[in-house]
Amino acid sequence: MTAVGYVDTTLRDLATYPWGSGIDADELAAAAAALAPIGAQVLEAIDPRCARAALELRTESPWDRLRAIVRHAGRTPVGIVVAGRMLWGDRPLAADVVRRFVLCAAESGARRVRALDPLNQADMLEAAARAAQEAGIDFVPTLVVGPSPGVDDARWAQEARELAALPGAAAICVSDGSGHLTPAALASLVSMVKSAGLPVEVLVQAPGGLAALSVTAAIAAGADAVYAAAGPVAMTAARASAETLRASLVGGRELAVDRDALNEASRAITPLLTADRLSQAASAVFGPAVSLPPDLEMGLLGRLGRLGLSGQLVEVADEVGRLTHELGGLTLAYPFGDAIVEQAADHIIDQARWTEINPILAGAVLGQFGRLRGPVDPAAQAAAEAVGPIEVPSDVALDAVAHGAPVGLSEEDLVLLAQFPDEAERLIARRRSLRTEVPEEGTVIDRALLETLVQMVESSGETEVSVEQAGTRVTVRRAAPMAAVAAPGAPAAEIPVDDGMARVESPMVGTFYRASSPEAGPFVTEGQKVEAGQTVCLIEAMKLFNEIHAETAGTIRRIAVQNAEPVEFGQLLFLIEP
């Protein structure tokens, strides 16, 4: 009996936004080394949320992360995930940027690209497909599943055939990232998609442990490969765990993994999960089962909680399903998911429907993102027409990016700059704040070695680090900081003294809030005593509100940030006197 292929998502689930702020490239490389022997047909390493976490929260290049993973993955292929012509970012990109991006991914060791479009438009994936074919790596288009239309609708089969016809398509991934489909409905859809003539892979994220049931039903219907994660990482991402699937399939179409290697990998990776993340995941597992992507559910819970409306989670989730139908069959994939959930919450909170509409949804209704997959409700249509067309940025071309970029940038930095202008500029500035000395002109330096030395200098108190390799000495030296110049006659700025103080620093880029809502009092004030683990503030990042806790008991001696101010990764928030 044919074994079921296994696509491992552990690495990208570990490093997703905003949790990626606590995971560095070395830890991901160690996780890849642990996963390498388990027998996965591919390790999916980086997707748009992982790339954003690396750049925004750690000012690290996703390319460096990818190379670190590839170096430690052994013979197991490593893959990336992209969102159509936006790739890892949120700006539409010209075909030349998409092509160079995919070629850079292949040069960095990626052996597979999986791509998705929120409306399942095959033409939006064609540039990535052709680039993957040129690079000689696998290309897997994704059929994004939503609650509308029903699985017996012929449109699903048509979309699957169009995706299968893309150049070099090696398989089709059926992705139900919200648990909308029952196991029986998913099995029916898998059977339909197999008629397109390509192997079918199945990805499910569903609440309350339902993912494993759905994936098992998909396997019974003929799925050729399934997506899962190792150990408790699966729980944090609302996925089926590889261990559960392997055990449930014994005696039938067994999962192609090595049991002992998988168990060892789970033990090695579990310490990378923070207690906060595990607690949040457990509350989702044992809370009400709602058909929402985990990241959108957490953001919604934060919003409802601040308004004292947490009990209306299920009602909002049901409204989300209605809206996808009324909006012509939109899915919850980016950029529609956040907008649909926000619109649904507004309907429930205000107890009124379609009095206004999110601009992204208005643009979708008016056809600015492509053809819709069904009719639009008249009330939604009227609301969209009242707003009118939104401003959609034009495609970013590589020549335009290169024209305004610093001289000497590599192509991989240029394609990052095209997707993340501000974040990529910070990354480039960070690199240029460190000078490297090479005694002989024309000497070739291993890029991985250079990046390692840069990280050593940044993470230690050393001003420089040198290493000699094959007779060549390479030195990475911390640049001298620029001194602030005071105006003539101005008093010298007071330098805060924090000797002996415990620092509370921001674990991510976001917005600092001292209270849970504008009407509530602050979590802490200067001079207040706090206990270890006590919430001291919130950091909002990508509409997720993350509680920041004191790591030690003591007295708040300084609050270093004003309410609602933006903060950077590692920025001082509080000083606590133990």
Coordinates of C-alpha atoms in Angstrom, one line a residue:
M1 CA 0.0 0.0 0.0
T2 CA 1.4 3.5 -1.0
A3 CA 2.8 5.5 1.9
V4 CA 1.5 9.0 2.5
G5 CA 4.0 11.8 2.0
Y6 CA 4.7 14.2 4.8
V7 CA 5.3 17.9 4.4
D8 CA 6.7 19.3 7.7
T9 CA 5.7 22.9 8.7
T10 CA 7.5 22.9 12.1
L11 CA 10.1 25.5 11.1
R12 CA 7.7 28.1 9.8
D13 CA 5.2 27.5 12.7
L14 CA 8.1 28.1 15.1
A15 CA 9.2 31.4 13.5
T16 CA 5.8 32.9 12.5
Y17 CA 4.8 36.4 13.4
P18 CA 4.9 37.6 16.2
W19 CA 6.5 34.7 17.9
G20 CA 9.5 34.8 15.6
S21 CA 10.9 37.6 17.7
G22 CA 12.2 35.0 20.1
I23 CA 13.7 32.6 17.6
D24 CA 17.1 33.2 15.9
A25 CA 18.7 31.7 12.8
D26 CA 20.9 29.4 14.9
E27 CA 17.9 27.9 16.7
L28 CA 16.0 27.3 13.4
A29 CA 19.1 25.7 12.0
A30 CA 19.3 23.4 15.1
A31 CA 15.6 22.5 14.6
A32 CA 16.2 21.8 10.9
A33 CA 19.1 19.4 11.9
A34 CA 16.7 17.6 14.3
L35 CA 14.0 17.3 11.6
A36 CA 16.4 16.2 8.8
P37 CA 16.3 12.4 9.7
I38 CA 12.5 12.1 10.1
G39 CA 11.8 11.3 6.4
A40 CA 9.8 14.4 5.4
Q41 CA 9.5 15.0 1.7
V42 CA 10.1 18.7 2.3
L43 CA 10.6 21.1 5.2
E44 CA 8.6 24.2 4.6
A45 CA 10.9 26.9 6.2
I46 CA 9.7 30.4 5.4
D47 CA 6.4 32.0 4.5
P48 CA 5.3 35.6 4.4
R49 CA 4.7 35.8 8.2
C50 CA 8.1 34.3 9.0
A51 CA 9.8 36.7 6.6
R52 CA 8.1 39.6 8.2
A53 CA 9.0 38.4 11.7
A54 CA 12.7 38.1 10.8
L55 CA 12.8 41.6 9.2
E56 CA 10.5 43.5 11.5
L57 CA 11.2 41.9 14.9
R58 CA 14.9 40.9 14.6
T59 CA 16.3 42.9 11.6
E60 CA 17.5 39.6 10.2
S61 CA 17.5 38.6 6.5
P62 CA 15.1 35.8 5.6
W63 CA 17.7 34.7 3.1
D64 CA 20.2 34.2 5.9
R65 CA 17.7 32.1 7.8
L66 CA 16.9 30.1 4.7
R67 CA 20.6 29.3 4.1
A68 CA 21.1 28.4 7.8
I69 CA 18.2 25.9 7.5
V70 CA 19.4 24.4 4.2
R71 CA 22.9 23.9 5.6
H72 CA 21.5 21.8 8.5
A73 CA 18.7 20.0 6.7
G74 CA 20.9 17.4 5.1
R75 CA 19.4 15.7 2.1
T76 CA 15.8 16.8 3.0
P77 CA 14.6 19.4 0.5
V78 CA 13.7 22.8 2.0
G79 CA 10.7 24.8 0.6
I80 CA 9.3 28.3 0.9
V81 CA 5.8 29.7 0.6
V82 CA 4.8 32.9 -1.3
A83 CA 1.6 34.8 -1.7
G84 CA 1.2 35.2 -5.4
R85 CA 2.7 38.4 -6.9
M86 CA 3.2 39.8 -3.4
L87 CA 5.6 37.0 -2.5
W88 CA 6.5 37.7 1.2
G89 CA 5.3 41.3 1.4
D90 CA 2.1 43.3 0.8
R91 CA 3.0 45.1 -2.4
P92 CA 2.2 43.8 -5.9
L93 CA 5.4 43.1 -7.7
A94 CA 6.3 43.0 -11.4
A95 CA 7.2 39.7 -13.1
D96 CA 11.0 40.6 -13.1
V97 CA 11.0 40.9 -9.3
V98 CA 9.1 37.6 -8.9
R99 CA 11.6 35.9 -11.2
R100 CA 14.7 37.2 -9.4
F101 CA 13.1 36.3 -6.1
V102 CA 12.6 32.7 -7.0
L103 CA 16.1 32.4 -8.5
C104 CA 17.5 33.9 -5.3
A105 CA 15.6 31.3 -3.3
A106 CA 17.0 28.5 -5.5
E107 CA 20.5 29.9 -5.2
S108 CA 20.1 29.9 -1.4
G109 CA 19.2 26.2 -1.4
A110 CA 15.3 26.1 -1.7
R111 CA 14.2 23.2 -3.7
R112 CA 10.5 24.0 -3.8
V113 CA 8.2 27.0 -4.0
R114 CA 4.5 26.8 -3.0
A115 CA 2.4 29.7 -4.0
L116 CA -1.2 30.8 -3.3
D117 CA -3.6 33.5 -4.4
P118 CA -6.5 34.4 -2.2
L119 CA -8.9 34.2 -5.2
N120 CA -7.2 31.1 -6.7
Q121 CA -6.3 33.0 -9.8
A122 CA -3.8 30.9 -11.7
D123 CA -2.5 33.8 -13.8
M124 CA -1.4 35.5 -10.5
L125 CA 1.0 32.5 -9.9
E126 CA 2.3 32.2 -13.5
A127 CA 5.4 34.3 -13.0
A128 CA 6.5 32.3 -9.9
A129 CA 5.8 29.0 -11.8
R130 CA 7.9 30.0 -14.8
A131 CA 10.7 31.2 -12.5
A132 CA 10.7 27.9 -10.6
Q133 CA 10.8 26.0 -13.8
E134 CA 13.8 28.1 -15.0
A135 CA 15.5 27.4 -11.6
G136 CA 14.9 23.7 -11.8
I137 CA 13.0 23.5 -8.5
D138 CA 9.5 22.2 -7.7
F139 CA 6.4 24.4 -7.9
V140 CA 3.2 23.7 -6.0
P141 CA 0.2 25.9 -6.6
T142 CA -2.4 26.1 -3.7
L143 CA -6.1 25.8 -3.9
V144 CA -7.3 28.0 -1.0
V145 CA -10.5 26.7 0.5
G146 CA -13.2 28.9 2.0
P147 CA -16.7 28.4 3.3
S148 CA -18.2 29.5 0.0
P149 CA -19.0 28.1 -2.5
G150 CA -19.9 24.6 -1.4
V151 CA -17.5 21.7 -2.1
D152 CA -19.9 20.3 -4.7
D153 CA -19.7 23.5 -6.8
A154 CA -18.0 23.0 -10.2
R155 CA -15.9 26.1 -9.7
W156 CA -13.5 24.2 -7.4
A157 CA -12.8 21.7 -10.1
Q158 CA -12.3 24.5 -12.7
E159 CA -9.9 26.3 -10.4
A160 CA -8.0 23.1 -9.7
R161 CA -7.6 22.4 -13.5
E162 CA -6.3 26.0 -14.1
L163 CA -3.8 25.6 -11.3
A164 CA -2.7 22.2 -12.5
A165 CA -2.0 23.7 -16.0
L166 CA 0.6 26.2 -14.6
P167 CA 4.1 25.6 -16.0
G168 CA 6.0 22.9 -14.1
A169 CA 3.3 22.3 -11.5
A170 CA 4.4 19.2 -9.5
A171 CA 1.3 18.9 -7.2
I172 CA -1.7 20.8 -5.9
C173 CA -2.0 21.8 -2.3
V174 CA -5.6 21.9 -1.0
S175 CA -5.4 24.4 1.9
D176 CA -8.2 24.8 4.5
G177 CA -6.5 27.2 6.9
S178 CA -9.6 27.8 9.0
G179 CA -11.2 24.4 9.4
H180 CA -14.2 25.4 7.4
L181 CA -14.8 22.0 5.9
T182 CA -16.0 18.9 7.7
P183 CA -13.9 15.8 7.3
A184 CA -16.4 14.4 4.8
A185 CA -16.6 17.6 2.8
L186 CA -12.8 17.8 2.6
A187 CA -12.6 14.2 1.4
S188 CA -15.1 15.0 -1.3
L189 CA -13.1 18.0 -2.4
V190 CA -9.9 15.9 -2.5
S191 CA -11.5 13.4 -4.8
M192 CA -12.6 16.2 -7.1
V193 CA -9.2 17.9 -7.2
K194 CA -7.5 14.6 -8.0
S195 CA -9.3 14.6 -11.3
A196 CA -7.0 17.5 -12.3
G197 CA -4.3 14.9 -12.8
L198 CA -1.6 16.0 -10.3
P199 CA -0.7 14.6 -6.8
V200 CA -2.8 16.2 -4.1
E201 CA -1.4 17.6 -0.9
V202 CA -3.7 18.6 2.0
L203 CA -3.1 21.3 4.6
V204 CA -5.6 21.8 7.4
Q205 CA -5.6 24.2 10.4
A206 CA -8.6 23.6 12.5
P207 CA -9.6 24.2 16.2
G208 CA -10.0 21.7 19.0
G209 CA -7.9 19.0 17.5
L210 CA -10.2 18.6 14.4
A211 CA -7.3 19.0 12.0
A212 CA -6.1 15.4 12.5
L213 CA -9.7 14.1 11.8
S214 CA -9.9 16.1 8.6
V215 CA -6.4 15.1 7.4
T216 CA -7.2 11.4 8.1
A217 CA -10.4 11.7 6.0
A218 CA -8.4 13.3 3.2
I219 CA -5.9 10.5 3.2
A220 CA -8.7 8.0 2.9
A221 CA -10.0 9.9 -0.1
G222 CA -6.6 9.6 -1.8
A223 CA -4.5 12.5 -0.7
D224 CA -0.8 11.9 -1.7
A225 CA 0.8 14.0 1.0
V226 CA -0.3 15.9 4.1
Y227 CA 1.0 18.8 6.1
A228 CA 1.7 18.5 9.8
A229 CA 4.1 19.7 12.5
A230 CA 6.1 18.0 15.2
G231 CA 5.0 17.7 18.8
P232 CA 3.5 20.7 20.6
V233 CA 4.4 23.0 17.7
A234 CA 1.4 21.4 16.0
M235 CA -0.9 22.6 18.8
T236 CA 0.4 26.2 18.6
A237 CA -0.5 26.3 14.9
A238 CA -3.8 24.3 15.2
R239 CA -2.4 21.6 12.9
A240 CA -2.4 17.8 13.0
S241 CA 0.7 16.6 14.8
A242 CA 2.9 14.2 12.8
E243 CA 2.9 11.8 15.8
T244 CA -0.9 11.6 15.9
L245 CA -1.1 11.0 12.2
R246 CA 1.5 8.3 12.2
A247 CA -0.2 6.5 15.1
S248 CA -3.7 6.8 13.5
L249 CA -2.6 5.4 10.2
V250 CA -0.8 2.3 11.4
G251 CA -2.2 -0.7 9.5
G252 CA -3.3 1.4 6.6
R253 CA -1.6 4.0 4.3
E254 CA 1.1 4.8 6.8
L255 CA 2.8 8.2 7.1
A256 CA 6.3 8.2 5.6
V257 CA 8.2 9.2 8.7
D258 CA 10.7 7.6 11.0
R259 CA 9.0 7.3 14.4
D260 CA 12.1 7.4 16.6
A261 CA 13.6 10.3 14.7
L262 CA 10.3 12.2 14.9
N263 CA 10.1 11.7 18.7
E264 CA 13.7 12.8 19.1
A265 CA 13.0 15.9 17.0
S266 CA 10.0 16.8 19.1
R267 CA 12.0 16.6 22.3
A268 CA 14.7 18.9 20.8
I269 CA 12.3 21.5 19.4
T270 CA 9.8 21.8 22.4
P271 CA 12.1 24.0 24.5
L272 CA 11.9 26.7 21.7
L273 CA 8.3 27.3 22.5
T274 CA 7.6 29.9 25.2
A275 CA 5.3 29.3 28.1
D276 CA 3.1 32.2 26.9
R277 CA 2.7 30.7 23.4
L278 CA 1.8 27.3 24.8
S279 CA -0.7 28.8 27.2
Q280 CA -2.4 30.7 24.4
A281 CA -2.5 27.7 22.2
A282 CA -4.0 25.5 25.0
S283 CA -6.7 28.1 25.6
A284 CA -7.6 28.0 21.9
V285 CA -7.7 24.2 21.9
F286 CA -9.9 23.9 24.9
G287 CA -12.0 27.0 24.1
P288 CA -14.9 27.2 21.7
A289 CA -14.2 25.7 18.3
V290 CA -14.4 28.4 15.7
S291 CA -13.5 28.3 12.0
L292 CA -10.9 31.0 11.9
P293 CA -7.1 31.0 11.2
P294 CA -5.3 30.9 14.5
D295 CA -3.6 34.3 14.1
L296 CA -6.9 35.9 13.2
E297 CA -8.6 34.3 16.1
M298 CA -6.0 35.6 18.6
G299 CA -6.4 39.1 17.2
L300 CA -10.1 38.9 17.4
L301 CA -10.0 37.6 21.0
G302 CA -7.8 40.6 22.0
R303 CA -10.2 43.1 20.5
L304 CA -13.3 41.5 22.0
G305 CA -11.6 41.1 25.4
R306 CA -10.8 44.8 25.6
L307 CA -14.4 45.5 25.0
G308 CA -15.6 42.9 27.5
L309 CA -17.3 40.9 24.7
S310 CA -15.2 37.7 24.7
G311 CA -18.4 35.7 24.9
Q312 CA -19.3 36.8 21.4
L313 CA -16.4 35.0 19.7
V314 CA -18.6 32.3 18.2
E315 CA -21.2 34.9 17.0
V316 CA -18.4 36.8 15.2
A317 CA -17.0 33.6 13.7
D318 CA -20.4 32.7 12.3
E319 CA -20.7 36.2 10.8
V320 CA -17.4 35.7 9.1
G321 CA -18.8 32.7 7.3
R322 CA -21.8 34.7 6.2
L323 CA -19.6 37.5 4.9
T324 CA -17.5 35.3 2.8
H325 CA -20.6 34.1 1.0
E326 CA -22.0 37.7 0.7
L327 CA -18.7 39.0 -0.7
G328 CA -18.6 36.7 -3.7
G329 CA -16.8 33.8 -2.2
L330 CA -13.8 35.5 -0.7
T331 CA -11.4 33.4 1.3
L332 CA -9.6 34.3 4.5
A333 CA -6.2 34.4 2.9
Y334 CA -4.2 37.6 3.0
P335 CA -5.2 40.4 2.4
F336 CA -8.9 39.5 2.9
G337 CA -8.8 37.6 6.2
D338 CA -8.1 40.5 8.5
A339 CA -10.6 42.7 6.7
I340 CA -13.4 40.1 6.8
V341 CA -12.9 39.4 10.5
E342 CA -12.8 43.2 11.3
Q343 CA -16.0 43.7 9.3
A344 CA -17.7 40.8 11.1
A345 CA -16.7 42.1 14.5
D346 CA -18.1 45.6 13.6
H347 CA -21.4 44.0 12.6
I348 CA -21.7 42.1 15.9
I349 CA -20.5 45.0 18.1
D350 CA -22.6 47.6 16.4
Q351 CA -25.6 45.3 15.9
A352 CA -25.9 46.7 12.4
R353 CA -24.8 45.2 9.0
W354 CA -23.3 47.0 6.0
T355 CA -23.6 50.5 7.3
E356 CA -20.0 50.8 6.2
I357 CA -17.4 48.6 4.6
N358 CA -13.7 47.9 5.0
P359 CA -11.8 49.5 2.1
I360 CA -10.1 46.3 1.2
L361 CA -13.4 44.5 0.9
A362 CA -14.8 47.4 -1.1
G363 CA -11.9 47.0 -3.5
A364 CA -12.6 43.3 -3.8
V365 CA -16.3 43.8 -4.5
L366 CA -15.5 46.3 -7.2
G367 CA -13.2 43.8 -8.9
Q368 CA -9.8 45.5 -8.1
F369 CA -8.2 42.3 -6.9
G370 CA -9.6 40.1 -9.7
R371 CA -12.6 38.1 -10.5
L372 CA -14.9 37.1 -7.7
R373 CA -16.1 33.5 -7.4
G374 CA -19.8 34.2 -6.9
P375 CA -22.4 36.9 -6.7
V376 CA -22.2 39.8 -4.2
D377 CA -25.0 40.6 -1.7
P378 CA -26.8 43.8 -2.8
A379 CA -26.2 45.5 0.6
A380 CA -22.5 44.8 0.4
Q381 CA -22.4 46.0 -3.2
A382 CA -24.1 49.2 -2.2
A383 CA -21.7 49.8 0.7
A384 CA -18.7 49.2 -1.7
E385 CA -20.1 51.6 -4.3
A386 CA -20.5 54.3 -1.7
V387 CA -16.8 54.0 -0.8
G388 CA -15.7 53.7 -4.4
P389 CA -12.5 52.3 -5.8
I390 CA -9.5 52.2 -3.5
E391 CA -6.0 53.2 -4.4
V392 CA -4.1 50.0 -5.5
P393 CA -0.3 50.5 -5.7
S394 CA 1.2 49.8 -9.1
D395 CA 3.5 46.8 -9.6
V396 CA 7.0 47.4 -8.2
A397 CA 9.7 46.7 -10.9
L398 CA 13.2 45.7 -10.2
D399 CA 14.8 48.6 -12.2
A400 CA 12.9 51.1 -10.2
V401 CA 14.0 49.6 -6.9
A402 CA 17.6 49.4 -8.1
H403 CA 17.6 53.0 -9.2
G404 CA 16.9 54.4 -5.7
A405 CA 18.9 51.7 -3.8
P406 CA 22.3 52.1 -2.3
V407 CA 25.2 51.2 -4.6
G408 CA 26.4 47.6 -4.4
L409 CA 23.4 45.8 -3.1
S410 CA 23.0 42.1 -4.0
E411 CA 20.0 41.0 -5.9
E412 CA 18.6 39.2 -2.9
D413 CA 18.7 42.5 -1.0
L414 CA 17.0 44.3 -3.9
V415 CA 14.1 41.9 -3.9
L416 CA 13.7 42.3 -0.2
L417 CA 13.8 46.1 -0.7
A418 CA 11.0 45.8 -3.3
Q419 CA 8.8 44.0 -0.8
F420 CA 9.8 45.6 2.5
P421 CA 11.2 49.1 1.9
D422 CA 11.5 50.3 5.5
E423 CA 12.5 47.0 7.0
A424 CA 15.1 46.2 4.3
E425 CA 16.6 49.6 4.8
R426 CA 17.1 49.0 8.5
L427 CA 18.7 45.6 7.7
I428 CA 21.1 47.3 5.2
A429 CA 21.9 50.0 7.7
R430 CA 22.6 47.4 10.4
R431 CA 25.1 45.6 8.1
R432 CA 26.8 48.9 7.2
S433 CA 27.2 49.9 10.9
L434 CA 29.7 47.0 11.1
R435 CA 32.9 47.3 9.1
T436 CA 34.8 44.3 7.8
E437 CA 38.5 44.3 7.0
V438 CA 40.0 42.0 4.4
P439 CA 43.7 42.5 3.9
E440 CA 44.0 41.3 0.3
E441 CA 41.9 42.8 -2.5
G442 CA 39.7 40.2 -4.3
T443 CA 39.7 37.7 -1.4
V444 CA 36.4 35.8 -1.4
I445 CA 34.7 35.5 2.0
D446 CA 32.2 32.9 2.9
R447 CA 28.9 34.8 3.4
A448 CA 27.7 32.4 6.1
L449 CA 31.0 33.0 8.1
L450 CA 30.6 36.8 7.7
E451 CA 27.0 36.7 9.0
T452 CA 28.1 34.6 11.9
L453 CA 30.8 37.0 12.9
V454 CA 28.3 39.9 12.6
Q455 CA 25.9 38.2 14.9
M456 CA 28.7 37.4 17.4
V457 CA 29.6 41.1 17.6
E458 CA 26.0 42.2 17.9
S459 CA 25.1 39.7 20.6
S460 CA 28.2 40.1 22.7
G461 CA 29.9 43.0 24.4
E462 CA 33.0 42.7 22.2
T463 CA 33.9 45.5 19.9
E464 CA 35.4 43.3 17.3
V465 CA 35.9 39.6 16.4
S466 CA 38.6 38.2 14.0
V467 CA 39.1 34.8 12.5
E468 CA 41.8 33.5 10.2
Q469 CA 40.8 31.1 7.4
A470 CA 43.1 29.7 4.7
G471 CA 45.7 32.4 5.5
T472 CA 43.2 35.3 5.4
R473 CA 42.2 37.3 8.4
V474 CA 38.6 38.6 8.6
T475 CA 37.7 41.2 11.2
V476 CA 34.2 42.4 12.0
R477 CA 34.4 45.6 14.2
R478 CA 31.5 47.5 15.8
A479 CA 31.3 51.0 14.4
A480 CA 31.7 53.8 16.9
P481 CA 28.2 55.3 17.8
M482 CA 27.4 58.8 16.7
A483 CA 27.6 61.2 19.6
A484 CA 24.6 63.5 20.1
V485 CA 25.5 67.2 19.7
A486 CA 23.8 69.5 22.2
A487 CA 22.8 73.0 21.2
P488 CA 25.1 75.8 22.4
G489 CA 24.3 76.6 26.0
A490 CA 21.9 73.7 26.4
P491 CA 22.2 71.6 29.5
A492 CA 23.7 68.1 29.1
A493 CA 21.1 65.4 28.6
E494 CA 20.5 63.3 31.6
I495 CA 21.8 59.8 31.1
P496 CA 19.5 57.3 32.8
V497 CA 21.3 55.1 35.2
D498 CA 20.1 51.5 35.3
D499 CA 22.8 49.8 37.3
G500 CA 21.3 47.0 39.2
M501 CA 17.9 47.5 37.5
A502 CA 16.0 44.7 35.7
R503 CA 15.2 45.8 32.1
V504 CA 11.9 45.0 30.4
E505 CA 12.6 45.3 26.7
S506 CA 10.2 45.0 23.7
P507 CA 10.4 41.5 22.2
M508 CA 9.0 42.9 18.9
V509 CA 8.3 45.9 16.7
G510 CA 4.9 47.3 17.4
T511 CA 2.9 49.9 19.4
F512 CA 3.2 50.3 23.1
Y513 CA 0.0 50.5 25.2
R514 CA 0.0 51.1 29.0
A515 CA -3.6 49.9 29.4
S516 CA -6.0 47.3 28.0
S517 CA -8.3 50.0 26.6
P518 CA -8.5 53.8 26.4
E519 CA -11.0 53.8 29.3
A520 CA -9.0 51.4 31.6
G521 CA -6.3 52.4 34.0
P522 CA -2.7 51.6 33.3
F523 CA -1.3 48.2 34.1
V524 CA 1.5 49.7 36.2
T525 CA 2.7 53.2 37.3
E526 CA 6.2 54.4 38.4
G527 CA 6.8 53.5 42.0
Q528 CA 4.3 50.6 41.9
K529 CA 5.4 47.1 43.2
V530 CA 5.0 44.2 40.7
E531 CA 5.3 40.5 40.9
A532 CA 7.2 38.2 38.5
G533 CA 4.9 37.4 35.6
Q534 CA 2.6 40.4 36.2
T535 CA 1.4 42.1 33.0
V536 CA 3.0 45.5 32.6
C537 CA 1.9 46.6 29.1
L538 CA 0.6 45.5 25.7
I539 CA 2.5 45.6 22.4
E540 CA 0.3 45.6 19.4
A541 CA 1.8 44.1 16.2
M542 CA -0.2 43.2 13.1
K543 CA -3.5 43.6 15.1
L544 CA -2.4 41.1 17.7
F545 CA -2.1 42.5 21.3
N546 CA 0.7 40.7 23.1
E547 CA 1.0 40.9 26.9
I548 CA 4.4 41.8 28.2
H549 CA 5.2 40.5 31.7
A550 CA 7.7 41.5 34.4
E551 CA 10.4 38.8 34.6
T552 CA 11.3 39.7 38.2
A553 CA 9.5 41.1 41.2
G554 CA 10.3 44.6 42.3
T555 CA 9.4 48.3 42.0
I556 CA 8.8 50.1 38.7
R557 CA 11.4 52.9 38.7
R558 CA 11.0 54.1 35.1
I559 CA 8.5 53.9 32.3
A560 CA 10.6 54.6 29.2
V561 CA 7.9 54.9 26.5
Q562 CA 4.8 57.0 26.2
N563 CA 1.4 55.4 25.6
A564 CA 0.6 54.5 22.0
E565 CA 4.2 55.2 20.9
P566 CA 5.9 52.8 18.3
V567 CA 8.7 50.7 19.7
E568 CA 11.5 48.7 18.2
F569 CA 12.8 45.2 18.9
G570 CA 14.9 45.3 22.1
Q571 CA 13.8 48.9 23.0
L572 CA 13.7 49.6 26.8
L573 CA 10.2 49.7 28.2
F574 CA 10.6 49.6 31.9
L575 CA 13.3 49.6 34.6
I576 CA 12.4 47.5 37.7
E577 CA 14.4 47.7 40.9
P578 CA 14.4 44.2 42.3

